[in-house]
């Protein structure tokens, strides 16, 4: 009876609190466990303890597998996050570079616009000056033609006056040669001719003064002609400048 009670106690009772239950979990391998009770584990109590250990071991193995899976997933997500951050950083740098390039392009375009406006203003001023020079040239040519015609008329008059003076001089010389045999009337005529000769000399002086004035006017007109030729050269330079502007605009387009 004592043996049966002892056998029954060893076969049907659960492990007491004093009994030792050891569990060992390997971080790198499957979990293993063993139970050490008072009985030899051959009865029902021993069989129940082994089933509980296997259940816990299975749960631990599942937990470990889940941990490994979660660690792999975390590593994968971490790598994806790192790659995404790297892509975002590259895109940010590229965007900043594009923004810098855009600012530089806008600054260059603004500078070119200001230069183009300045060139347009200079061209407008040159065109205005060229128009004035052309108008002055036309007026100078007209005045030169009128002055040349007037000078020609005055030269004809001067030539005629000189011929008349020379004729009177010859007559005066002839009268002087004959004055010994000439009376009072001849002397009066000689005085008259002398007065006429003096008047003609005075007229000759006036004509010579007019001739010198006309010569100075011709010199002024020659300088104006040079000014007009310079204006024509300026017009040619303006055409080259406009062609260079059109070429620059086509290159920018």
Short mmCIF file of C-alpha atoms in Angstrom, two decimals:
data_model
loop_
_atom_site.label_atom_id
_atom_site.label_comp_id
_atom_site.label_asym_id
_atom_site.label_seq_id
_atom_site.Cartn_x
_atom_site.Cartn_y
_atom_site.Cartn_z
CA UNK A 1 0.00 0.00 0.00
CA UNK A 2 2.79 2.37 0.82
CA UNK A 3 4.52 1.51 -2.42
CA UNK A 4 1.30 1.95 -4.39
CA UNK A 5 0.69 5.27 -2.70
CA UNK A 6 4.20 6.28 -3.43
CA UNK A 7 3.84 5.06 -6.99
CA UNK A 8 0.51 6.80 -7.36
CA UNK A 9 1.93 9.98 -5.88
CA UNK A 10 4.84 9.82 -8.24
CA UNK A 11 2.67 9.07 -11.26
CA UNK A 12 -0.38 11.39 -10.95
CA UNK A 13 0.77 14.57 -9.11
CA UNK A 14 2.15 17.68 -11.03
CA UNK A 15 5.62 18.91 -10.21
CA UNK A 16 5.61 20.78 -6.96
CA UNK A 17 6.90 24.28 -6.55
CA UNK A 18 10.03 22.87 -5.11
CA UNK A 19 10.72 20.92 -8.28
CA UNK A 20 13.22 22.51 -10.76
CA UNK A 21 12.11 23.31 -14.35
CA UNK A 22 14.92 24.57 -16.60
CA UNK A 23 14.43 26.29 -19.94
CA UNK A 24 17.29 27.25 -22.21
CA UNK A 25 16.81 29.48 -25.24
CA UNK A 26 19.60 29.77 -27.72
CA UNK A 27 19.52 33.10 -29.53
CA UNK A 28 21.05 31.50 -32.60
CA UNK A 29 19.17 28.18 -32.57
CA UNK A 30 15.92 26.53 -31.56
CA UNK A 31 14.79 26.59 -28.00
CA UNK A 32 15.22 23.43 -25.95
CA UNK A 33 13.77 22.54 -22.57
CA UNK A 34 13.88 19.76 -20.00
CA UNK A 35 11.99 19.06 -16.88
CA UNK A 36 13.45 17.43 -13.83
CA UNK A 37 10.77 16.22 -11.34
CA UNK A 38 10.62 13.94 -8.38
CA UNK A 39 9.32 11.01 -10.49
CA UNK A 40 11.10 9.32 -13.31
CA UNK A 41 8.63 10.66 -15.86
CA UNK A 42 7.27 7.22 -16.69
CA UNK A 43 3.76 7.81 -15.24
CA UNK A 44 0.97 10.13 -16.32
CA UNK A 45 2.43 13.06 -14.39
CA UNK A 46 5.70 12.66 -16.26
CA UNK A 47 3.92 12.47 -19.62
CA UNK A 48 1.93 15.66 -18.88
CA UNK A 49 5.11 17.59 -18.03
CA UNK A 50 6.79 16.58 -21.33
CA UNK A 51 3.73 17.71 -23.34
CA UNK A 52 3.76 21.14 -21.61
CA UNK A 53 7.46 21.52 -22.29
CA UNK A 54 7.03 20.66 -25.93
CA UNK A 55 4.20 23.19 -26.21
CA UNK A 56 6.30 25.94 -24.67
CA UNK A 57 9.24 24.93 -26.83
CA UNK A 58 7.03 25.14 -29.92
CA UNK A 59 5.80 28.55 -28.84
CA UNK A 60 9.34 29.74 -28.28
CA UNK A 61 10.44 28.43 -31.65
CA UNK A 62 7.54 30.22 -33.29
CA UNK A 63 8.43 33.40 -31.43
CA UNK A 64 12.06 33.05 -32.47
CA UNK A 65 11.08 32.49 -36.13
CA UNK A 66 8.80 35.52 -35.95
CA UNK A 67 11.64 37.53 -34.43
CA UNK A 68 13.99 36.45 -37.22
CA UNK A 69 11.36 37.33 -39.81
CA UNK A 70 10.72 40.72 -38.20
CA UNK A 71 14.46 41.38 -38.01
CA UNK A 72 14.83 40.55 -41.71
CA UNK A 73 11.84 42.75 -42.52
CA UNK A 74 13.28 45.55 -40.37
CA UNK A 75 16.64 45.24 -42.13
CA UNK A 76 14.91 45.30 -45.51
CA UNK A 77 12.83 48.32 -44.53
CA UNK A 78 15.92 50.03 -43.14
CA UNK A 79 17.80 49.47 -46.39
CA UNK A 80 14.80 50.73 -48.38
CA UNK A 81 14.57 53.79 -46.12
CA UNK A 82 18.29 54.46 -46.53
CA UNK A 83 17.98 54.14 -50.31
CA UNK A 84 14.94 56.41 -50.31
CA UNK A 85 16.79 58.97 -48.19
CA UNK A 86 19.74 58.78 -50.55
CA UNK A 87 17.44 59.28 -53.56
CA UNK A 88 15.71 62.16 -51.78
CA UNK A 89 19.08 63.74 -50.98
CA UNK A 90 20.19 63.35 -54.60
CA UNK A 91 16.93 64.81 -55.84
CA UNK A 92 17.26 67.71 -53.39
CA UNK A 93 20.80 68.42 -54.58
CA UNK A 94 19.67 68.18 -58.21
CA UNK A 95 16.72 70.48 -57.52
CA UNK A 96 19.03 72.99 -55.80
CA UNK A 97 21.40 72.77 -58.75
CA UNK A 98 18.49 73.36 -61.15
CA UNK A 99 17.39 76.33 -59.05
CA UNK A 100 20.91 77.78 -59.10
CA UNK A 101 21.08 77.25 -62.86
CA UNK A 102 17.66 78.85 -63.29
CA UNK A 103 18.68 81.87 -61.17
CA UNK A 104 21.89 82.21 -63.18
CA UNK A 105 19.94 81.94 -66.45
CA UNK A 106 17.43 84.55 -65.27
CA UNK A 107 20.25 86.88 -64.22
CA UNK A 108 21.97 86.40 -67.59
CA UNK A 109 18.68 87.01 -69.43
CA UNK A 110 18.04 90.16 -67.40
CA UNK A 111 21.57 91.38 -68.10
CA UNK A 112 21.13 90.70 -71.82
CA UNK A 113 17.77 92.47 -71.77
CA UNK A 114 19.32 95.54 -70.16
CA UNK A 115 22.20 95.47 -72.64
CA UNK A 116 19.72 95.09 -75.51
CA UNK A 117 17.66 98.01 -74.19
CA UNK A 118 20.83 100.09 -73.88
CA UNK A 119 21.88 99.17 -77.39
CA UNK A 120 18.40 100.01 -78.69
CA UNK A 121 18.61 103.41 -76.99
CA UNK A 122 22.04 104.03 -78.50
CA UNK A 123 20.75 102.97 -81.92
CA UNK A 124 17.79 105.33 -81.56
CA UNK A 125 20.13 108.18 -80.60
CA UNK A 126 22.41 107.38 -83.54
CA UNK A 127 19.43 107.27 -85.90
CA UNK A 128 18.27 110.65 -84.61
CA UNK A 129 21.76 112.08 -85.02
CA UNK A 130 22.05 110.55 -88.47
CA UNK A 131 18.74 112.13 -89.50
CA UNK A 132 19.97 115.51 -88.29
CA UNK A 133 23.28 115.07 -90.12
CA UNK A 134 21.49 114.10 -93.32
CA UNK A 135 19.24 117.13 -93.05
CA UNK A 136 22.26 119.37 -92.45
CA UNK A 137 24.02 117.72 -95.37
CA UNK A 138 21.08 118.38 -97.69
CA UNK A 139 20.91 121.98 -96.54
CA UNK A 140 24.67 122.35 -96.96
CA UNK A 141 24.53 120.91 -100.48
CA UNK A 142 21.70 123.27 -101.36
CA UNK A 143 23.58 126.24 -99.92
CA UNK A 144 26.76 125.14 -101.68
CA UNK A 145 24.98 125.00 -105.01
CA UNK A 146 23.41 128.41 -104.45
CA UNK A 147 26.75 129.84 -103.32
CA UNK A 148 28.53 128.34 -106.32
CA UNK A 149 25.99 129.88 -108.67
CA UNK A 150 26.25 133.23 -106.93
CA UNK A 151 30.03 133.01 -107.01
CA UNK A 152 29.95 132.27 -110.73
CA UNK A 153 27.77 135.32 -111.35
CA UNK A 154 30.03 137.50 -109.23
CA UNK A 155 33.11 136.22 -111.01
CA UNK A 156 31.53 137.10 -114.35
CA UNK A 157 30.74 140.57 -113.04
CA UNK A 158 34.25 140.95 -111.65
CA UNK A 159 35.76 139.88 -114.94
CA UNK A 160 33.65 142.41 -116.81
CA UNK A 161 34.54 145.14 -114.32
CA UNK A 162 38.23 144.35 -114.64
CA UNK A 163 37.94 144.50 -118.40
CA UNK A 164 36.24 147.86 -118.09
CA UNK A 165 38.90 149.12 -115.70
CA UNK A 166 41.63 148.01 -118.04
CA UNK A 167 39.87 149.74 -120.90
CA UNK A 168 39.66 152.97 -118.93
CA UNK A 169 43.30 152.69 -117.94
CA UNK A 170 44.27 152.37 -121.57
CA UNK A 171 42.15 155.38 -122.43
CA UNK A 172 43.72 157.33 -119.58
CA UNK A 173 47.18 156.46 -120.72
CA UNK A 174 46.31 157.56 -124.24
CA UNK A 175 44.93 160.82 -122.96
CA UNK A 176 48.03 161.44 -120.87
CA UNK A 177 50.15 160.90 -123.91
CA UNK A 178 48.11 163.49 -125.80
CA UNK A 179 47.67 166.00 -122.97
CA UNK A 180 50.34 168.34 -124.22
CA UNK A 181 48.18 169.24 -127.21
CA UNK A 182 44.86 168.98 -125.41
CA UNK A 183 42.99 172.00 -123.96
CA UNK A 184 41.05 172.53 -120.77
CA UNK A 185 38.24 170.28 -121.91
CA UNK A 186 40.66 167.42 -122.41
CA UNK A 187 42.03 167.88 -118.89
CA UNK A 188 38.51 167.87 -117.50
CA UNK A 189 37.81 164.67 -119.36
CA UNK A 190 41.02 163.23 -117.99
CA UNK A 191 39.93 164.14 -114.45
CA UNK A 192 36.58 162.57 -115.11
CA UNK A 193 38.26 159.42 -116.32
CA UNK A 194 40.54 159.44 -113.26
CA UNK A 195 37.48 159.70 -110.99
CA UNK A 196 35.82 156.89 -112.90
CA UNK A 197 38.99 154.88 -112.57
CA UNK A 198 39.01 155.48 -108.79
CA UNK A 199 35.38 154.42 -108.59
CA UNK A 200 36.13 151.27 -110.54
CA UNK A 201 39.10 150.49 -108.28
CA UNK A 202 36.83 150.85 -105.27
CA UNK A 203 34.31 148.54 -106.90
CA UNK A 204 37.11 146.11 -107.68
CA UNK A 205 38.10 146.11 -104.00
CA UNK A 206 34.51 145.39 -102.99
CA UNK A 207 34.31 142.55 -105.47
CA UNK A 208 37.58 141.08 -104.20
CA UNK A 209 36.24 141.26 -100.62
CA UNK A 210 33.10 139.45 -101.76
CA UNK A 211 35.24 136.89 -103.54
CA UNK A 212 37.22 136.19 -100.34
CA UNK A 213 33.97 135.79 -98.38
CA UNK A 214 32.74 133.32 -100.95
CA UNK A 215 36.03 131.41 -100.68
CA UNK A 216 35.54 131.13 -96.92
CA UNK A 217 31.96 129.93 -97.51
CA UNK A 218 33.25 127.27 -99.92
CA UNK A 219 35.72 126.12 -97.26
CA UNK A 220 32.87 125.81 -94.74
CA UNK A 221 30.82 123.85 -97.26
CA UNK A 222 33.75 121.51 -97.86
CA UNK A 223 33.92 120.79 -94.13
CA UNK A 224 30.18 120.16 -94.09
CA UNK A 225 30.65 117.76 -96.99
CA UNK A 226 33.24 115.85 -94.95
CA UNK A 227 30.74 115.81 -92.08
CA UNK A 228 28.09 114.38 -94.41
CA UNK A 229 30.48 111.67 -95.63
CA UNK A 230 31.19 110.75 -92.00
CA UNK A 231 27.42 110.52 -91.45
CA UNK A 232 27.15 108.12 -94.41
CA UNK A 233 29.88 105.97 -92.86
CA UNK A 234 27.95 106.12 -89.59
CA UNK A 235 24.86 104.84 -91.42
CA UNK A 236 26.90 101.88 -92.76
CA UNK A 237 28.15 101.10 -89.24
CA UNK A 238 24.56 101.27 -88.00
CA UNK A 239 23.48 98.64 -90.56
CA UNK A 240 26.30 96.32 -89.41
CA UNK A 241 25.25 96.87 -85.79
CA UNK A 242 21.60 95.99 -86.58
CA UNK A 243 22.71 92.83 -88.41
CA UNK A 244 24.80 91.79 -85.36
CA UNK A 245 21.76 92.35 -83.11
CA UNK A 246 19.55 90.19 -85.34
CA UNK A 247 22.21 87.46 -85.40
CA UNK A 248 22.43 87.52 -81.58
CA UNK A 249 18.65 87.23 -81.23
CA UNK A 250 18.57 84.25 -83.61
CA UNK A 251 21.31 82.53 -81.59
CA UNK A 252 19.41 83.13 -78.34
CA UNK A 253 16.20 81.74 -79.89
#
